[in-house]
Tab-separated table of C-alpha atoms and ligand atoms in Angstrom:
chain	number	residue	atom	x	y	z
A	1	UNK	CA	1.776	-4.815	-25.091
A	2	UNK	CA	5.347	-3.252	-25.279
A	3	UNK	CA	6.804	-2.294	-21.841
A	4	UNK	CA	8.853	0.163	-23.133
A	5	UNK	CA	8.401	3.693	-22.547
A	6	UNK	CA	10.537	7.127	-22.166
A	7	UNK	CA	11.395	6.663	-18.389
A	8	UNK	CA	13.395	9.866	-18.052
A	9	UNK	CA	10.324	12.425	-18.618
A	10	UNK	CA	9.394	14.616	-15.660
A	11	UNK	CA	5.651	15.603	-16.871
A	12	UNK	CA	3.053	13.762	-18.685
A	13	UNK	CA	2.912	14.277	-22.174
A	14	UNK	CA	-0.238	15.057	-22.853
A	15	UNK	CA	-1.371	14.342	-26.221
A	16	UNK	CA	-4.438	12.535	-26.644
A	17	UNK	CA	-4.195	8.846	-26.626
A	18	UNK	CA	-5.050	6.880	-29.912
A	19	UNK	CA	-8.824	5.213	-29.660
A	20	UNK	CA	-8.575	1.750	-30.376
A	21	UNK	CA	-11.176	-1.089	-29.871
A	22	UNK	CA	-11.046	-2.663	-26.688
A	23	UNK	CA	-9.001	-6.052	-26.793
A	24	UNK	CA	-9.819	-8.822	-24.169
A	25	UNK	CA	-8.142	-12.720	-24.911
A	26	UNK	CA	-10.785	-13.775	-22.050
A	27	UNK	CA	-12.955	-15.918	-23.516
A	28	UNK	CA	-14.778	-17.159	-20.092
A	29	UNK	CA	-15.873	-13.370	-19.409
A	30	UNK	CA	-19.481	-11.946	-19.483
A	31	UNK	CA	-19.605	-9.330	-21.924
A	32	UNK	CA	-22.851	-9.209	-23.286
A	33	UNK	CA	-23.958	-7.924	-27.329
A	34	UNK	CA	-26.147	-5.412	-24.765
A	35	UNK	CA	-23.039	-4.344	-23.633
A	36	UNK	CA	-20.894	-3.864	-26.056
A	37	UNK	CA	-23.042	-2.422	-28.757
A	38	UNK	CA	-23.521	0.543	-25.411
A	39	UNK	CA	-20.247	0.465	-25.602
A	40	UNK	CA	-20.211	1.644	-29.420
A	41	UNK	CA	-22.863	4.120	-28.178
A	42	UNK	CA	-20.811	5.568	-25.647
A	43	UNK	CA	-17.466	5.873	-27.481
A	44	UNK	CA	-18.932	6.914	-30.695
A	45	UNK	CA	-21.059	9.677	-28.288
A	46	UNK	CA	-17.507	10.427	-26.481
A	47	UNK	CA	-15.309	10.974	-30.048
A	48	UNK	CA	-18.412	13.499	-30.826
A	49	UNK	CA	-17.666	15.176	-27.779
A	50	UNK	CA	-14.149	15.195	-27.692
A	51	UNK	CA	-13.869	16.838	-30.957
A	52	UNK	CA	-16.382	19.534	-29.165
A	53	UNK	CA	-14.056	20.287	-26.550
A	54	UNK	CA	-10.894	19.881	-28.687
A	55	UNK	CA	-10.441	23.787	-28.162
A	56	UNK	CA	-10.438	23.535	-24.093
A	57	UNK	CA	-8.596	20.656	-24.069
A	58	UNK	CA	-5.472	22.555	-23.378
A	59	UNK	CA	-6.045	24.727	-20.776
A	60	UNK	CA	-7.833	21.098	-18.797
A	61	UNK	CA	-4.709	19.914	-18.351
A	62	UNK	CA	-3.051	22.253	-16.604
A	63	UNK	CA	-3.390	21.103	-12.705
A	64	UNK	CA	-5.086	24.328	-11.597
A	65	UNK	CA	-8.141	23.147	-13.505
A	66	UNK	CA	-8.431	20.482	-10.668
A	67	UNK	CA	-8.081	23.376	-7.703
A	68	UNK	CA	-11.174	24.775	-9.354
A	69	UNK	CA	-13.190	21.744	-9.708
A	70	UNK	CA	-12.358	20.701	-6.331
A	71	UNK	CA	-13.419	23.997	-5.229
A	72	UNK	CA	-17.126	23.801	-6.685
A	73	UNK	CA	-19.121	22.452	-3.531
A	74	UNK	CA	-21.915	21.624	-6.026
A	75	UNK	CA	-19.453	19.158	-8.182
A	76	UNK	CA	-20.509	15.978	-6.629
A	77	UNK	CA	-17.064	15.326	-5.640
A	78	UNK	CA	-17.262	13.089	-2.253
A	79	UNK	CA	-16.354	14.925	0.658
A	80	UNK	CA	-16.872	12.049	3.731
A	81	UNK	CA	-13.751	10.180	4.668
A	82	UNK	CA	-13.200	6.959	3.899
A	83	UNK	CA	-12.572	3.890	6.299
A	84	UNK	CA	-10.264	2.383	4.274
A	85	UNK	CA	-6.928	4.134	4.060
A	86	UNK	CA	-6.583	5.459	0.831
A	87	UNK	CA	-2.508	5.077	-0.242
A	88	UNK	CA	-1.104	6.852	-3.360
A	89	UNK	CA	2.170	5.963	-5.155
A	90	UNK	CA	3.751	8.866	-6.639
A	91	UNK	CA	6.953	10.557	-7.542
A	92	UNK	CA	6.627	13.338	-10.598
A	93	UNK	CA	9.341	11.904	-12.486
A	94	UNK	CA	8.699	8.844	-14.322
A	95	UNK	CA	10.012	5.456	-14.504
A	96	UNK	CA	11.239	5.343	-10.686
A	97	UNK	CA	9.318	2.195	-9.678
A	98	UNK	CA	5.487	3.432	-8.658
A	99	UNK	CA	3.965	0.610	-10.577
A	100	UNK	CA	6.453	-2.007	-8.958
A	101	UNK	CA	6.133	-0.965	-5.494
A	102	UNK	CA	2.770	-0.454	-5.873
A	103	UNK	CA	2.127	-4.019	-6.632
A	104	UNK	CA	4.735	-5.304	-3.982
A	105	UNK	CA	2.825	-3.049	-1.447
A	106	UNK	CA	-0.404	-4.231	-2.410
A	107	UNK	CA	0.553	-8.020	-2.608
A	108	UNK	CA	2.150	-7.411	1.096
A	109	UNK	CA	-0.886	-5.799	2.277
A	110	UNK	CA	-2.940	-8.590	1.157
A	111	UNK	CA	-0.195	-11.401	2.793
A	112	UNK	CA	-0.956	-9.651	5.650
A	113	UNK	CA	-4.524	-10.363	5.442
A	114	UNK	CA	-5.442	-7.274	4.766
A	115	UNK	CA	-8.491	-7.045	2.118
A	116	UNK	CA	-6.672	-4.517	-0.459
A	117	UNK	CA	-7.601	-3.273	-4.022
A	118	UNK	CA	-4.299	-1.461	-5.971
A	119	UNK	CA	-5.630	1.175	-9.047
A	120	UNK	CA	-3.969	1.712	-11.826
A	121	UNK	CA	-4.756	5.132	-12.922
A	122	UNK	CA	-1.913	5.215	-15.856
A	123	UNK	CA	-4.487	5.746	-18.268
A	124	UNK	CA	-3.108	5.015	-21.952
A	125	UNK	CA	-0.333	2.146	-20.591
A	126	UNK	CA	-1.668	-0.053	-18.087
A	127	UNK	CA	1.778	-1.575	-16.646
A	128	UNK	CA	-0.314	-2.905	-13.705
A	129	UNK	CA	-1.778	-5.755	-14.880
A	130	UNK	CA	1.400	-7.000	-16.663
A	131	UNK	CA	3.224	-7.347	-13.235
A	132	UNK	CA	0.537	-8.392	-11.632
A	133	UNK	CA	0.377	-11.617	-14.361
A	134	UNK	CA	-3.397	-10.784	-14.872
A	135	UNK	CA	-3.511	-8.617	-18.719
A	136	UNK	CA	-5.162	-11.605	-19.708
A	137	UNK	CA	-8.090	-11.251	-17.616
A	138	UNK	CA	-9.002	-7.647	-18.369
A	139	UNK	CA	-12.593	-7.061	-19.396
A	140	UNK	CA	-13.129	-3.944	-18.050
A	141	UNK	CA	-11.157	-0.719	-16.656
A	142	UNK	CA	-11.277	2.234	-14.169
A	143	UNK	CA	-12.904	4.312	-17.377
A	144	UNK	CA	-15.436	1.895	-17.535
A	145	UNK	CA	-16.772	2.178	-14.153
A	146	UNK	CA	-15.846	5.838	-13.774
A	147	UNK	CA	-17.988	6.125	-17.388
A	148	UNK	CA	-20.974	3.780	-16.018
A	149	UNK	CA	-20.315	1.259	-18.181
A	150	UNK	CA	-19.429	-1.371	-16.030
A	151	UNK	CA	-20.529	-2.087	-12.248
A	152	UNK	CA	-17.300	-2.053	-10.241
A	153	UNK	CA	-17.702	-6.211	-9.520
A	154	UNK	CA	-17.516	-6.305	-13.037
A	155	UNK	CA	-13.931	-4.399	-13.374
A	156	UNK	CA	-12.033	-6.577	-10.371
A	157	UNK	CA	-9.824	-8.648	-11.078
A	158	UNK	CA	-8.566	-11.188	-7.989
A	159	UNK	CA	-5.896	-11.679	-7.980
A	160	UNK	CA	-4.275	-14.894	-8.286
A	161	UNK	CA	-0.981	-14.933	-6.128
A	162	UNK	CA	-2.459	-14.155	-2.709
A	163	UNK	CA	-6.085	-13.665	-1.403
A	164	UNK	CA	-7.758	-10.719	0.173
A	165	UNK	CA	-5.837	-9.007	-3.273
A	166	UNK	CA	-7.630	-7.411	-6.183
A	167	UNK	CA	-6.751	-5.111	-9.521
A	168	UNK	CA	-8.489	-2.149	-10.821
A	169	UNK	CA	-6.457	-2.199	-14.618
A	170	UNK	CA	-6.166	1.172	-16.500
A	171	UNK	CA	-7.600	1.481	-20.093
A	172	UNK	CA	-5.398	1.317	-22.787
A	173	UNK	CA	-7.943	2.551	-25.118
A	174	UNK	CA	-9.356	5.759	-23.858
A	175	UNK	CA	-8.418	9.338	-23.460
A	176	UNK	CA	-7.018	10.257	-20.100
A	177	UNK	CA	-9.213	12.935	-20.043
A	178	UNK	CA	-12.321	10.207	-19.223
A	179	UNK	CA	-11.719	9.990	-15.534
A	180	UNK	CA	-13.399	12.800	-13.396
A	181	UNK	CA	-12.328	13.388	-9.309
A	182	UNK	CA	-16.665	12.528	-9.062
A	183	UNK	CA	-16.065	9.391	-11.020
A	184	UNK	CA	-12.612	8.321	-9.220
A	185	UNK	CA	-14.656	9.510	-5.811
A	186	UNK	CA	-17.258	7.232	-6.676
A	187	UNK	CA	-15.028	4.054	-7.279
A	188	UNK	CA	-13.342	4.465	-3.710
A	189	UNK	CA	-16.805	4.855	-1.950
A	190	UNK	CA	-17.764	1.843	-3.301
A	191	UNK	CA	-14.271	0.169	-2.853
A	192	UNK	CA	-14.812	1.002	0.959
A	193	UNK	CA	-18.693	-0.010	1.393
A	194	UNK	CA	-17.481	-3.342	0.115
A	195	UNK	CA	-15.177	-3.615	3.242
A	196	UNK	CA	-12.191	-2.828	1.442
A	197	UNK	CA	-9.286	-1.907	3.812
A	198	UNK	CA	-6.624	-0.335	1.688
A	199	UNK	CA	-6.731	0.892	-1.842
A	200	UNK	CA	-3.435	1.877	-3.298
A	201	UNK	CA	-3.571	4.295	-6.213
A	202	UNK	CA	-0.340	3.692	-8.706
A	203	UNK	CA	0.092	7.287	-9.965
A	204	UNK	CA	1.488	8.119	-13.635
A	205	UNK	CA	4.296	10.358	-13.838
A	206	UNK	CA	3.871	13.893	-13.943
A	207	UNK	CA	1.857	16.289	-11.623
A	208	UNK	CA	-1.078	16.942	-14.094
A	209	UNK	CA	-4.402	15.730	-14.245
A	210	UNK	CA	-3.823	11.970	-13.859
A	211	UNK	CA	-1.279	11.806	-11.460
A	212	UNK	CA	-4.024	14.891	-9.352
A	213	UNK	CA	-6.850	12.275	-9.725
A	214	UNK	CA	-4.922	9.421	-8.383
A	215	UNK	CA	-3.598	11.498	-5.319
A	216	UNK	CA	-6.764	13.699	-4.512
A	217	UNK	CA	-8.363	10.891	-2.386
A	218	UNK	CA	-5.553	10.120	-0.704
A	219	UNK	CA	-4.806	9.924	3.178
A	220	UNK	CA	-1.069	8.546	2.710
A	221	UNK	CA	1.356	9.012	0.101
A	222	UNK	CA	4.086	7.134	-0.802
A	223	UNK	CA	7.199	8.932	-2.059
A	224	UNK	CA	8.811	7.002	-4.610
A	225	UNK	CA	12.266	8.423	-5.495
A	226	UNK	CA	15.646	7.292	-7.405
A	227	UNK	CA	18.531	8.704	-5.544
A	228	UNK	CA	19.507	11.591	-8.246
A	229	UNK	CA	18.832	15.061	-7.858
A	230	UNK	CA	16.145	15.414	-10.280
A	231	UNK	CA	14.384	12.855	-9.046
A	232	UNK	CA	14.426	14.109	-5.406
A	233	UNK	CA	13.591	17.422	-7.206
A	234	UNK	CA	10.322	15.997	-9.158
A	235	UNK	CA	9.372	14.624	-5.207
A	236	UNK	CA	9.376	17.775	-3.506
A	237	UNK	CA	7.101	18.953	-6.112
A	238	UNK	CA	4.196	16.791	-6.017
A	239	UNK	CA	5.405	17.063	-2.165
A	240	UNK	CA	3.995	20.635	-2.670
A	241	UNK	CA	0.495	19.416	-4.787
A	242	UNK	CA	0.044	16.867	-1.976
A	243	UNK	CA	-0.306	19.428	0.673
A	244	UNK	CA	-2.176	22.264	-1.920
A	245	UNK	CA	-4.167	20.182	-3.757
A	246	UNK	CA	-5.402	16.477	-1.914
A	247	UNK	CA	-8.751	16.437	-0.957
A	248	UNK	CA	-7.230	16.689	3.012
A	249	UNK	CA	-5.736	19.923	1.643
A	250	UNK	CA	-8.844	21.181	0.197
A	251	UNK	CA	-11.233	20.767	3.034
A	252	UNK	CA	-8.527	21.589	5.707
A	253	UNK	CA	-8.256	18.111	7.091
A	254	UNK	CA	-5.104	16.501	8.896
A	255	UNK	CA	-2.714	16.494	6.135
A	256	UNK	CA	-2.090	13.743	3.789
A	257	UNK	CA	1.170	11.828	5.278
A	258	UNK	CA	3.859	11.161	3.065
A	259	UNK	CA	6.527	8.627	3.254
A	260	UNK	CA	9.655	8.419	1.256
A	261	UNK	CA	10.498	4.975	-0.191
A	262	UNK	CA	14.116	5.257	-1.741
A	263	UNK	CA	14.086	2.631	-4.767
A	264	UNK	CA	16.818	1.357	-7.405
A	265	UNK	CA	19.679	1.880	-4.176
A	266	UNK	CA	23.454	1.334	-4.665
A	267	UNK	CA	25.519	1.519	-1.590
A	268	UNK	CA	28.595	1.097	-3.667
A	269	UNK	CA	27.528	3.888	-5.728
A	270	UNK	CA	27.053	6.240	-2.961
A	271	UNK	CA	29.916	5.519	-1.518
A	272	UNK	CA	32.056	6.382	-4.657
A	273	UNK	CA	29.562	9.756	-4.666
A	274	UNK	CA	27.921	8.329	-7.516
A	275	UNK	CA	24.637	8.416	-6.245
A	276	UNK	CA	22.923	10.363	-3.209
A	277	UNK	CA	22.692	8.373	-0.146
A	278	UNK	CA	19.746	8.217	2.456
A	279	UNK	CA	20.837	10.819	4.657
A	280	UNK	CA	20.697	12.890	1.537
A	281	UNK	CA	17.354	12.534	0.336
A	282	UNK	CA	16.010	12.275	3.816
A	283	UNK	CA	17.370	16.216	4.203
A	284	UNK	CA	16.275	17.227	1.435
A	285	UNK	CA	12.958	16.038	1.426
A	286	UNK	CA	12.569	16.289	4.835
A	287	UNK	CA	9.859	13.205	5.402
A	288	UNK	CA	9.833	9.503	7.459
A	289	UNK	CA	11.350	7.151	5.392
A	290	UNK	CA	8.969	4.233	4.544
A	291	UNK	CA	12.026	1.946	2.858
A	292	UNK	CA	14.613	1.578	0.737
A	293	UNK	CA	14.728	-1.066	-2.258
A	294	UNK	CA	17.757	-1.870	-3.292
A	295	UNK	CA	18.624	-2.254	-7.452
A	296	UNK	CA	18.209	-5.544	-8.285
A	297	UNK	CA	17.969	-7.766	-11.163
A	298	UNK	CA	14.970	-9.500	-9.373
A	299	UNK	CA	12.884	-6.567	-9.827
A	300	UNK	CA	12.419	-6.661	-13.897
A	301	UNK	CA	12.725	-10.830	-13.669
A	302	UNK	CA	10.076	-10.867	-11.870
A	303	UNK	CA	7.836	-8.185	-13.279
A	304	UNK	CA	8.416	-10.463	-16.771
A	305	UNK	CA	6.594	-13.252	-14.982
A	306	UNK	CA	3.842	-11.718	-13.744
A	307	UNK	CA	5.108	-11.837	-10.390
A	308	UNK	CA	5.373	-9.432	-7.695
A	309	UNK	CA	9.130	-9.022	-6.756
A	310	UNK	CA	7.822	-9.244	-2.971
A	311	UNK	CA	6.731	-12.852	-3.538
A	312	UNK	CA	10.372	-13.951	-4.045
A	313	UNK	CA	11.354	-14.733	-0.609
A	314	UNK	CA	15.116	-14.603	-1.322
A	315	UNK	CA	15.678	-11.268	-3.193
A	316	UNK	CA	16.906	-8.819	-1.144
A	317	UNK	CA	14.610	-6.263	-3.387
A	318	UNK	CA	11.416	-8.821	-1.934
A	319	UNK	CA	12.827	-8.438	1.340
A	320	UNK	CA	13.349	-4.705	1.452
A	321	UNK	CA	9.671	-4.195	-0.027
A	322	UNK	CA	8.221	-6.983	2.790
A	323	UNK	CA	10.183	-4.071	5.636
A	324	UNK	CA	8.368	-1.449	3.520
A	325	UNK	CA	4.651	-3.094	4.450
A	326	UNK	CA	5.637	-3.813	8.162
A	327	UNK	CA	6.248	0.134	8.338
A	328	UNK	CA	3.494	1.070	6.834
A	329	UNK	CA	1.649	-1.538	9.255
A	330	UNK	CA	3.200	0.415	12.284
A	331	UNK	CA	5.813	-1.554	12.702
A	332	UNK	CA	9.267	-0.783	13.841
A	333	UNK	CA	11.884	-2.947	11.620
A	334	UNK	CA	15.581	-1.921	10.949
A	335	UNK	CA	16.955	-0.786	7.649
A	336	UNK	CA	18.642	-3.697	5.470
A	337	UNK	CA	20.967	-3.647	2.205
A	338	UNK	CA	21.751	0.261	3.050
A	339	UNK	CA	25.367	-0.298	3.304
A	340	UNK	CA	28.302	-1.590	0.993
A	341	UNK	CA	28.676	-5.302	0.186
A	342	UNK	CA	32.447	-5.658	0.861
A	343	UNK	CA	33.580	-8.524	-1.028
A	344	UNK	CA	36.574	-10.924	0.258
A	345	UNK	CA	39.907	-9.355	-1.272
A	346	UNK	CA	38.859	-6.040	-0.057
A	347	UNK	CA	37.904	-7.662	3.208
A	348	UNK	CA	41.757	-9.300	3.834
A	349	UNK	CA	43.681	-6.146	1.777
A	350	UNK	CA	41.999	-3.346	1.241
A	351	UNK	CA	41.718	-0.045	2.976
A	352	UNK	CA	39.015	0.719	5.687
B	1	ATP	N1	14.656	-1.880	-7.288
B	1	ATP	C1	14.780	-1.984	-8.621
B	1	ATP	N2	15.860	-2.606	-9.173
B	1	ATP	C2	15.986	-2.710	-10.504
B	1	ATP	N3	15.086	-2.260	-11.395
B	1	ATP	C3	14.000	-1.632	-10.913
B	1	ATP	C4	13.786	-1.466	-9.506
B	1	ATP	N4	12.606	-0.800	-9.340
B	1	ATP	C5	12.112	-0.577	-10.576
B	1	ATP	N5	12.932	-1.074	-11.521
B	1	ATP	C6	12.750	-1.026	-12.977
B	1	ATP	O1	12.556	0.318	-13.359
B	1	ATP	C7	11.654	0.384	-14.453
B	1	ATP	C8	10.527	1.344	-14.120
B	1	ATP	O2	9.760	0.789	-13.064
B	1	ATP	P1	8.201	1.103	-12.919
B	1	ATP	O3	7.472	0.811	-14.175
B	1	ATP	O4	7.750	0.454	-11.662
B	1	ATP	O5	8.300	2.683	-12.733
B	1	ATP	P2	7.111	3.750	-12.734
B	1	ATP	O6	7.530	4.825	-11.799
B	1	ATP	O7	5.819	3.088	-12.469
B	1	ATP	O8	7.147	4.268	-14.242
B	1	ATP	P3	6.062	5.270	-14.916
B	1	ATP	O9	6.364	6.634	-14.376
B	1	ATP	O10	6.343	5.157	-16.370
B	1	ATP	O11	4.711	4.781	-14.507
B	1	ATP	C9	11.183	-1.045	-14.731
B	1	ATP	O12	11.915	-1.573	-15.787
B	1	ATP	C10	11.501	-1.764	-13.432
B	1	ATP	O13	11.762	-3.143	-13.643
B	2	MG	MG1	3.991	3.136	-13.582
């Protein structure tokens, strides 16, 4: 599929996302006539009742609609902590990096030994599974075990870089309206009775209902933001739904922690003002820093190969992203590529 989409919106557009028939290349899989003719069943059933609630649709998407589900005690929604530390990528604005430092995290995580499963809940693109180098092995999605119509054994994917690592791929082929806080709920229970220790949740862009169901579960957050004022601005917002509307929030539990990873850095920029710097963001936003990545060619070469930019041992993007993990892991490491590369000629003339 095409990896190109329009980076610079703030909020989800919502329109509802073109059925097509589900497309799999992997001919080893299981999928059984049983299955896929309940399949047919289930979509045909689900265009029926789509059309039915064409008229609500609207006034679902706005985010208040998940303040009142949450807010039903009899909604089924699961209300007992998890073991496993839930961790949600976000940011509001789009195109920032969530799906590439979700995978780095994930893939560090796992090189940790860590037994980790990373979500996409981008319903409509799936990005995931591209830089992950596994779109080849999708079968089934999150819809299809949020929709029963695939166990979750069924829907992960190991993954084949490092062990203790699997993939929960977004559909490409349903409406985004499919998953439900019960059904997301019930994927993470089962994701932690199977001794899962950290589930990562890459948000979509926006602070409507997707980007609510990926961070209602979740116990840390992880701030992803460019350094540019709307982008800072976007953060604080879903800063705001993290602390109104999480499921921490909701049932007055210790509030969900949120970390600021600074991605796509410049020092040379910020030095010529071009960009904010770290001290910026940090006061305006106001929370720990978790990292910051610097901009680097690495990032997209690697994400074309199916290859986690973390695995590259040399690039100082890899690097930055392996500091990231070790913080998040409790450890105390020291901020690198922050400051300006000063190159010889400046070194022996220029001015301090
Ligand atoms: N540190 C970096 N250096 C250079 N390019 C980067 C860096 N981080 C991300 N990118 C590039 O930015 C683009 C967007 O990244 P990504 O898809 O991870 O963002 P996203 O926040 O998940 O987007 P969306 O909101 O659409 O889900 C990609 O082309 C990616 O290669
Ligand atoms: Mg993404």
């Amino acid at each position: 599929m095409s990896n190109t989409k329009e980076k610079d919106t703030a909020a989800v557009t919502d329109k509802d996302v073109e059925l097509k028939t589900v497309q799999s290349d992997n001919s080893g899989s299981d999928v059984k006539g049983d299955d896929k003719a309940q399949k047919d069943e289930t979509q045909q059933d689900k265009e029926k009742d789509s059309k039915e609630t064409d008229d609500k649709a609207d006034a679902k998407k706005d985010s208040s609609d998940v303040k009142e589900e949450t807010a039903d005690k009899d909604s089924g929604v699961d209300n007992e902590p998890f073991k496993a530390r839930v961790i949600v990528v976000t940011s509001g604005k789009g195109g920032v990096g969530k799906t590439t430092s979700s995978a780095a995290i994930a893939t560090g995580l796992a090189m940790e030994g860590h037994k980790t499963c990373v979500i996409d809940f981008d319903v409509g693109l799936r990005n995931l599974d591209i830089i992950m180098g596994c779109e080849r092995r999708v079968v089934y999605d999150l819809i299809n075990i949020v929709q029963g119509e695939a166990k979750l054994n069924q829907a992960l994917i190991k993954d084949k870089h490092v062990d203790n690592l699997y993939i929960i791929p977004a559909s490409q082929t349903k409406d985004k309206d499919a998953l439900t806080l019960e059904g997301v709920g019930r994927v993470l229970r089962g994701l932690d009775n199977a001794g899962f220790e950290y589930i990562i949740c890459d948000s979509p862009a926006g602070i409507e209902s997707g980007a609510l169901m990926a961070l209602y579960f979740a116990d840390e957050a992880v701030v992803t933001t460019n350094p540019e004022v709307s982008s800072v601005r976007d953060s604080d917002r879903i800063i705001g739904i993290l602390n109104s509307k999480s499921r921490r929030a909701t049932n007055d539990w210790e509030p969900v922690q949120a970390k600021l990873l600074l991605t796509r850095y410049v020092p040379n920029r910020v030095t010529k003002d071009e960009m904010l710097s770290v001290e910026d963001v940090q006061e305006l936003l106001t929370i720990p820093l978790l990292g910051v990545i610097p901009e680097s060619p690495d990032v997209l070469k690697a994400s074309n190969s199916g290859h986690p930019v973390i695995l590259e041992k040399n690039s100082e993007a890899g690097m930055a992203y392996q500091d990231a993990v070790q913080r998040l892991l409790g450890n105390e490491v020291e901020l690198r590529f922050t400051t300006e590369k000063v190159g010889l000629f400046k070194k022996l003339f220029g001015k301090k």
